[in-house]
PDB file of C-alpha atoms in Angstrom:
ATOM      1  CA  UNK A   4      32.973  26.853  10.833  1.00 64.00           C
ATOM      2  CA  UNK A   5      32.334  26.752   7.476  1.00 69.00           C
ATOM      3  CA  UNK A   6      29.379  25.771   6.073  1.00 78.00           C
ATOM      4  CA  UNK A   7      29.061  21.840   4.406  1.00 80.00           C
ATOM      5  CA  UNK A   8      26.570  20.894   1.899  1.00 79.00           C
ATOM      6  CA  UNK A   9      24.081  18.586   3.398  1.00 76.00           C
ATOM      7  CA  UNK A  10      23.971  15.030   3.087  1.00 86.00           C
ATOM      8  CA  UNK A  11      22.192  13.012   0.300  1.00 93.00           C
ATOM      9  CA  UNK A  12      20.127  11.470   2.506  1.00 93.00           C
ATOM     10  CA  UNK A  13      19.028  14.866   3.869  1.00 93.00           C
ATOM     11  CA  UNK A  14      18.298  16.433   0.265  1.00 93.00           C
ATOM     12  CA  UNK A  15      16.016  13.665  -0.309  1.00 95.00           C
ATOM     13  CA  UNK A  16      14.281  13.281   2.492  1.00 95.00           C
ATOM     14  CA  UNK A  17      13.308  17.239   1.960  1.00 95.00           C
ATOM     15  CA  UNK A  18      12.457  16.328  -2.008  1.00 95.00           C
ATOM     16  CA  UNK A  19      10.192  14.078  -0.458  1.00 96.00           C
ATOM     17  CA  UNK A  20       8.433  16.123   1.812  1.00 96.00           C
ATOM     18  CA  UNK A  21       7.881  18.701  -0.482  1.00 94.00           C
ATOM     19  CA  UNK A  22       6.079  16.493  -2.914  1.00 93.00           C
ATOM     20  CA  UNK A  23       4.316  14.926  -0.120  1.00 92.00           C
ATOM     21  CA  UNK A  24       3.066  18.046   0.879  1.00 92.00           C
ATOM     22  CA  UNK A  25       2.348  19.588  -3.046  1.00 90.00           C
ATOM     23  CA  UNK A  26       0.116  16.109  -3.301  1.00 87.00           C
ATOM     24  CA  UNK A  27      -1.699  16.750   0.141  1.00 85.00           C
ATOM     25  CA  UNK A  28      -2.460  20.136  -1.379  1.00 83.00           C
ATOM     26  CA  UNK A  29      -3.205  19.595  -4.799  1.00 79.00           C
ATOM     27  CA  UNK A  30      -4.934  16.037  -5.056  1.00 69.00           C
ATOM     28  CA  UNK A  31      -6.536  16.084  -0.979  1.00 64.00           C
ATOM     29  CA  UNK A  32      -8.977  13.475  -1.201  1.00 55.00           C
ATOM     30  CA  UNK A  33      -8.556  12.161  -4.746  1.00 54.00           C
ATOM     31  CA  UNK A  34      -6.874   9.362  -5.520  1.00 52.00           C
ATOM     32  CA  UNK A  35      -6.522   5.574  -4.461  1.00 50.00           C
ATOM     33  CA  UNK A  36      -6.133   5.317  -0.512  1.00 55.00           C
ATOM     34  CA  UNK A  37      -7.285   6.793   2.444  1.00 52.00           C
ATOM     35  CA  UNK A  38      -6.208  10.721   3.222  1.00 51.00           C
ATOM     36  CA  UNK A  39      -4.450  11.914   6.173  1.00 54.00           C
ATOM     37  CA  UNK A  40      -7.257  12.778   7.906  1.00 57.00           C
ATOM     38  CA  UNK A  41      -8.239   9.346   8.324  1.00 58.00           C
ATOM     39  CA  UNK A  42      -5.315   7.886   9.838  1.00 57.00           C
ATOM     40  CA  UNK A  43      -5.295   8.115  13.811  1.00 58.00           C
ATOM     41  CA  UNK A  44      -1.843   8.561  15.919  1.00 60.00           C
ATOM     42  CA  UNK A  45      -2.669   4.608  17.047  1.00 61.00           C
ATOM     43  CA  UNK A  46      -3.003   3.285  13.465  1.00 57.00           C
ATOM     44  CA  UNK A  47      -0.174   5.053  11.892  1.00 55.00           C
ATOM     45  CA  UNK A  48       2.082   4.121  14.766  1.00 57.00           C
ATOM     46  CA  UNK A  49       0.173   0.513  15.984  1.00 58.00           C
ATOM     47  CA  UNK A  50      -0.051  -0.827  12.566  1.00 56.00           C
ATOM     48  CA  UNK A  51      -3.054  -2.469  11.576  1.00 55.00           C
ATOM     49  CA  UNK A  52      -5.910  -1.338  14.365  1.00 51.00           C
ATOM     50  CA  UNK A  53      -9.576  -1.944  13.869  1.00 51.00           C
ATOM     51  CA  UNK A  54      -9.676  -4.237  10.032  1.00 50.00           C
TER      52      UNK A  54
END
């Protein structure tokens, strides 16, 4: 089979995790909102949890 480019959608969705992941590891902590590390599996994927 030969090989396709990938899909738009696809190239973008890598751009952005790649500068997601540069900003984890250059900025961490700094900067306006909470980090990663706060964020539990329930809040990320229950919305709001405890205000």
């Amino acid at each position: 089979m030969p090989s396709k480019p990938l899909p738009t959608w696809l190239q973008l969705l890598a751009i952005l995790l790649v500068a997601w992941l540069l900003k984890t590891q250059l900025f961490g902590h700094r900067g306006a909102g909470a980090s990663s590390e706060d964020w539990t599996p329930e809040q990320i994927h229950g919305g709001q949890g405890q205000a």
